Short mmCIF file of C-alpha atoms in Angstrom, two decimals:
data_model
loop_
_atom_site.label_atom_id
_atom_site.label_comp_id
_atom_site.label_asym_id
_atom_site.label_seq_id
_atom_site.Cartn_x
_atom_site.Cartn_y
_atom_site.Cartn_z
CA TYR A 259 -24.27 -15.77 -3.46
CA SER A 260 -25.87 -19.21 -3.27
CA MET A 261 -28.05 -18.35 -6.31
CA TYR A 262 -24.99 -18.13 -8.58
CA ARG A 263 -23.56 -21.08 -10.45
CA ARG A 264 -20.03 -19.86 -9.71
CA VAL A 265 -18.45 -17.04 -7.71
CA VAL A 266 -15.03 -15.62 -8.51
CA THR A 267 -13.14 -13.95 -5.66
CA ILE A 268 -10.16 -11.63 -6.13
CA SER A 269 -8.34 -12.94 -3.06
CA GLU A 270 -8.16 -15.98 -0.83
CA GLY A 271 -9.06 -13.68 2.05
CA ILE A 272 -12.42 -12.87 0.47
CA ARG A 273 -12.92 -16.53 -0.45
CA ARG A 274 -12.55 -17.54 3.22
CA VAL A 275 -15.10 -14.91 4.24
CA LEU A 276 -17.61 -16.38 1.80
CA PHE A 277 -17.01 -19.86 3.25
CA THR A 278 -17.95 -18.57 6.69
CA GLU A 279 -21.20 -17.25 5.15
CA GLY A 280 -22.07 -20.73 3.92
CA LEU A 281 -20.88 -20.71 0.30
CA LYS A 282 -19.54 -24.11 -0.73
CA PRO A 283 -15.86 -24.18 -1.80
CA GLU A 284 -16.65 -26.04 -5.03
CA LYS A 285 -18.73 -23.07 -6.22
CA THR A 286 -15.81 -20.63 -5.97
CA ASN A 287 -12.75 -19.75 -8.00
CA LEU A 288 -9.88 -17.50 -6.94
CA ILE A 289 -8.66 -15.16 -9.69
CA HIS A 290 -6.50 -12.34 -8.44
CA SER A 291 -6.92 -8.80 -9.70
CA ALA A 292 -4.31 -7.65 -12.18
CA VAL A 293 -2.14 -4.61 -12.78
CA ASP A 294 -1.13 -3.14 -16.13
CA LEU A 295 2.61 -3.75 -16.23
CA ASP A 296 2.99 -1.46 -19.25
CA ARG A 297 1.52 1.44 -17.29
CA PHE A 298 3.40 0.96 -14.03
CA LYS A 299 7.18 1.08 -14.38
CA THR A 300 10.00 1.01 -11.85
CA ASN A 301 11.55 4.33 -12.86
CA GLY A 302 10.02 7.75 -12.23
CA ASP A 303 10.78 11.42 -12.76
CA ILE A 304 12.07 12.28 -9.30
CA ASP A 305 12.60 15.96 -10.12
CA TRP A 306 8.95 16.32 -11.17
CA PHE A 307 7.90 14.43 -8.03
CA HIS A 308 9.80 16.80 -5.75
CA ARG A 309 8.35 19.86 -7.49
CA GLU A 310 4.81 18.48 -7.50
CA PHE A 311 4.71 17.86 -3.76
CA GLY A 312 7.10 20.53 -2.52
CA LEU A 313 9.78 18.11 -1.38
CA ASP A 314 13.53 18.55 -1.12
CA PRO A 315 15.93 16.05 -2.70
CA GLU A 316 17.02 14.82 0.74
CA ASN A 317 13.45 14.02 1.82
CA ILE A 318 12.32 10.42 2.24
CA ALA A 319 8.83 9.89 0.80
CA ILE A 320 6.49 7.38 2.44
CA GLY A 321 3.13 7.08 0.71
CA THR A 322 -0.26 5.71 1.69
CA VAL A 323 -2.96 5.27 -0.95
CA ALA A 324 -6.32 4.70 0.73
CA GLN A 325 -9.67 6.22 1.59
CA PHE A 326 -9.78 8.15 4.85
CA ILE A 327 -11.93 5.64 6.70
CA PRO A 328 -11.18 3.87 10.01
CA ARG A 329 -10.17 0.47 8.67
CA LYS A 330 -7.36 1.87 6.51
CA GLY A 331 -5.26 2.63 9.60
CA HIS A 332 -4.05 6.19 8.96
CA ARG A 333 -4.29 6.91 12.70
CA TYR A 334 -1.54 4.40 13.44
CA ILE A 335 0.77 5.99 10.88
CA ILE A 336 0.30 9.35 12.56
CA GLU A 337 0.99 7.78 15.97
CA ALA A 338 4.17 6.18 14.61
CA ALA A 339 5.44 9.23 12.73
CA PRO A 340 7.11 11.13 15.63
CA LYS A 341 9.37 8.19 16.49
CA ILE A 342 10.34 7.79 12.84
CA LEU A 343 11.01 11.51 12.53
CA GLU A 344 13.32 11.41 15.56
CA ILE A 345 15.69 9.15 13.61
CA PHE A 346 14.95 10.38 10.07
CA PRO A 347 13.73 13.99 10.35
CA GLY A 348 13.69 14.36 6.56
CA THR A 349 10.87 11.85 6.22
CA ARG A 350 7.64 13.07 4.65
CA PHE A 351 4.35 11.16 4.73
CA LEU A 352 2.08 11.56 1.69
CA PHE A 353 -1.56 10.54 2.13
CA PHE A 354 -3.30 10.01 -1.21
CA GLY A 355 -7.08 9.81 -1.14
CA GLN A 356 -10.27 11.30 0.22
CA GLY A 357 -12.82 10.36 2.83
CA PRO A 358 -14.88 11.32 5.87
CA LEU A 359 -11.96 11.14 8.35
CA GLU A 360 -9.77 13.67 6.53
CA ASN A 361 -10.45 16.62 8.86
CA GLU A 362 -10.11 14.43 11.94
CA LEU A 363 -6.76 13.05 10.75
CA GLN A 364 -5.48 16.53 9.95
CA ALA A 365 -6.43 17.63 13.45
CA LEU A 366 -4.57 14.64 14.90
CA CYS A 367 -1.47 15.65 12.94
CA ARG A 368 -1.68 19.16 14.41
CA LYS A 369 -2.14 17.75 17.90
CA THR A 370 0.89 15.50 17.39
CA GLY A 371 2.95 18.37 16.01
CA ILE A 372 3.68 16.77 12.64
CA GLU A 373 1.33 18.80 10.42
CA ASN A 374 4.32 20.01 8.36
CA ARG A 375 5.55 16.46 7.77
CA VAL A 376 2.27 14.83 6.69
CA PHE A 377 0.81 15.97 3.37
CA PHE A 378 -2.83 15.32 2.46
CA VAL A 379 -2.51 15.43 -1.32
CA GLY A 380 -5.98 14.32 -2.38
CA PHE A 381 -7.21 11.86 -4.97
CA ARG A 382 -4.80 11.35 -7.89
CA THR A 383 -5.28 9.76 -11.29
CA ASP A 384 -1.55 9.70 -12.11
CA LEU A 385 -0.24 7.14 -9.63
CA GLU A 386 1.90 5.60 -12.37
CA LYS A 387 4.03 8.78 -12.18
CA ILE A 388 4.01 8.98 -8.40
CA LEU A 389 4.51 5.46 -7.08
CA PRO A 390 7.97 4.81 -8.59
CA CYS A 391 9.24 7.90 -6.73
CA LEU A 392 8.18 6.68 -3.28
CA ASP A 393 10.69 5.10 -0.92
CA ILE A 394 8.05 3.00 0.87
CA LEU A 395 4.33 2.30 0.53
CA LEU A 396 2.66 1.97 3.93
CA HIS A 397 -0.73 0.26 4.18
CA PRO A 398 -1.72 -0.74 7.74
CA ALA A 399 -5.35 -1.59 6.92
CA SER A 400 -7.20 -3.86 9.34
CA MET A 401 -9.47 -5.14 6.54
CA GLU A 402 -8.67 -5.37 2.84
CA GLY A 403 -9.98 -7.50 0.00
CA LEU A 404 -6.68 -7.45 -1.86
CA GLY A 405 -5.44 -3.88 -2.31
CA VAL A 406 -4.99 -2.68 -5.90
CA SER A 407 -2.68 0.11 -4.72
CA LEU A 408 -0.39 -2.56 -3.29
CA LEU A 409 -0.20 -4.30 -6.66
CA GLN A 410 0.52 -0.98 -8.35
CA ALA A 411 3.25 -0.16 -5.85
CA ALA A 412 4.84 -3.59 -6.22
CA ALA A 413 4.75 -3.21 -10.02
CA SER A 414 6.50 0.14 -9.54
CA GLY A 415 9.31 -1.48 -7.56
CA VAL A 416 8.33 -0.01 -4.19
CA PRO A 417 8.79 -1.98 -0.94
CA ILE A 418 5.54 -2.35 1.00
CA ILE A 419 4.69 -2.43 4.68
CA GLY A 420 1.20 -3.82 5.12
CA ALA A 421 -0.96 -5.25 7.87
CA HIS A 422 -1.46 -8.99 8.09
CA ALA A 423 -5.15 -8.77 7.20
CA GLY A 424 -7.50 -9.85 4.41
CA GLY A 425 -5.78 -10.32 1.07
CA ILE A 426 -2.70 -8.21 1.88
CA PRO A 427 -0.47 -11.27 2.58
CA GLU A 428 -1.24 -12.45 -0.95
CA VAL A 429 0.60 -9.39 -2.28
CA VAL A 430 3.22 -8.87 0.42
CA ASN A 431 5.60 -11.71 1.25
CA HIS A 432 7.18 -10.92 4.59
CA GLY A 433 10.91 -10.38 4.24
CA VAL A 434 10.78 -10.75 0.45
CA ASN A 435 9.05 -7.70 -1.03
CA GLY A 436 8.03 -6.00 2.21
CA PHE A 437 6.97 -6.53 5.79
CA LEU A 438 3.69 -7.75 7.29
CA ILE A 439 2.74 -6.28 10.65
CA LYS A 440 -0.08 -6.73 13.13
CA PRO A 441 -3.06 -4.44 12.51
CA ALA A 442 -3.44 -1.42 14.80
CA ASP A 443 0.19 -1.63 15.94
CA SER A 444 1.93 1.74 15.62
CA GLN A 445 5.18 0.43 17.14
CA ALA A 446 5.34 -2.27 14.46
CA ILE A 447 5.06 0.51 11.87
CA VAL A 448 7.99 2.30 13.51
CA ASP A 449 10.15 -0.81 13.61
CA SER A 450 9.43 -1.82 10.02
CA VAL A 451 9.90 1.65 8.56
CA LEU A 452 13.19 2.15 10.41
CA SER A 453 14.41 -1.25 9.25
CA LEU A 454 13.91 -0.20 5.62
CA LEU A 455 15.18 3.35 5.99
CA GLN A 456 18.36 2.14 7.63
CA ASP A 457 19.06 -0.32 4.80
CA PRO A 458 18.71 1.17 1.29
CA GLU A 459 19.89 -2.06 -0.32
CA LYS A 460 17.08 -3.95 1.39
CA ARG A 461 14.61 -1.42 -0.03
CA ARG A 462 15.98 -1.98 -3.52
CA ARG A 463 15.92 -5.77 -3.10
CA PHE A 464 12.33 -5.74 -1.84
CA GLY A 465 11.36 -3.46 -4.73
CA ARG A 466 12.82 -5.80 -7.33
CA ALA A 467 11.11 -8.79 -5.71
CA GLY A 468 7.77 -6.98 -5.76
CA ARG A 469 7.99 -6.25 -9.46
CA GLU A 470 8.92 -9.89 -10.16
CA LYS A 471 5.97 -11.11 -8.08
CA VAL A 472 3.50 -8.96 -10.02
CA GLU A 473 4.98 -10.06 -13.35
CA ARG A 474 4.63 -13.67 -12.26
CA SER A 475 1.22 -13.71 -10.59
CA PHE A 476 -0.72 -10.49 -11.17
CA SER A 477 -0.33 -9.62 -14.84
CA ILE A 478 -3.33 -8.95 -17.07
CA SER A 479 -2.47 -11.97 -19.21
CA THR A 480 -2.47 -14.21 -16.12
CA MET A 481 -5.87 -12.90 -15.02
CA VAL A 482 -7.42 -13.20 -18.49
CA GLY A 483 -6.07 -16.72 -18.87
CA ALA A 484 -7.65 -17.72 -15.58
CA TYR A 485 -11.05 -16.35 -16.63
CA MET A 486 -10.85 -18.09 -20.00
#
């Protein structure tokens, strides 16, 4: 990167990594990625959502949008799921994505006895229809540049539980639009999920705050203005 006159990073987390590699701060600019606010809305077709994924109206839908690779933290969700299901047996976990760990994660679900509660629904190009119907977005990644799916979920009014890693804290304000937890901590996932499931008003409040944060800091007009 030293050959470039200027380097733009999409998160402060990435910017700090470049500093440790020797890039001088004065050669960098931080310009966050953006989300299309016209595409992602806070209301969704819940009846379509239930039909599409075989859910019942009383089910609670917790989504994770990420590749099936180690650093995304799916394993810790699976470890946490039984304790969540003890309190809220109607919870369903939807894993959106693809990747080399898919078979291994499915096997872990069978070993844990939750294979009927965790749905591997593949790669989707219609997240704008899906995200507003989720109750929670869960993203316990141990490394993340910023997390476009987090921006999309926040724009859709969904509360987020994310790991305190990389650029995630730039999207998730703890106690405002979601919770930040330690990476690789399945008990922290349990505690945070239960806190939200036991308080629907908190979920709604976090969802509204997330949408407002994206409107304020992650809109396309904000990003374009920064580049100009």
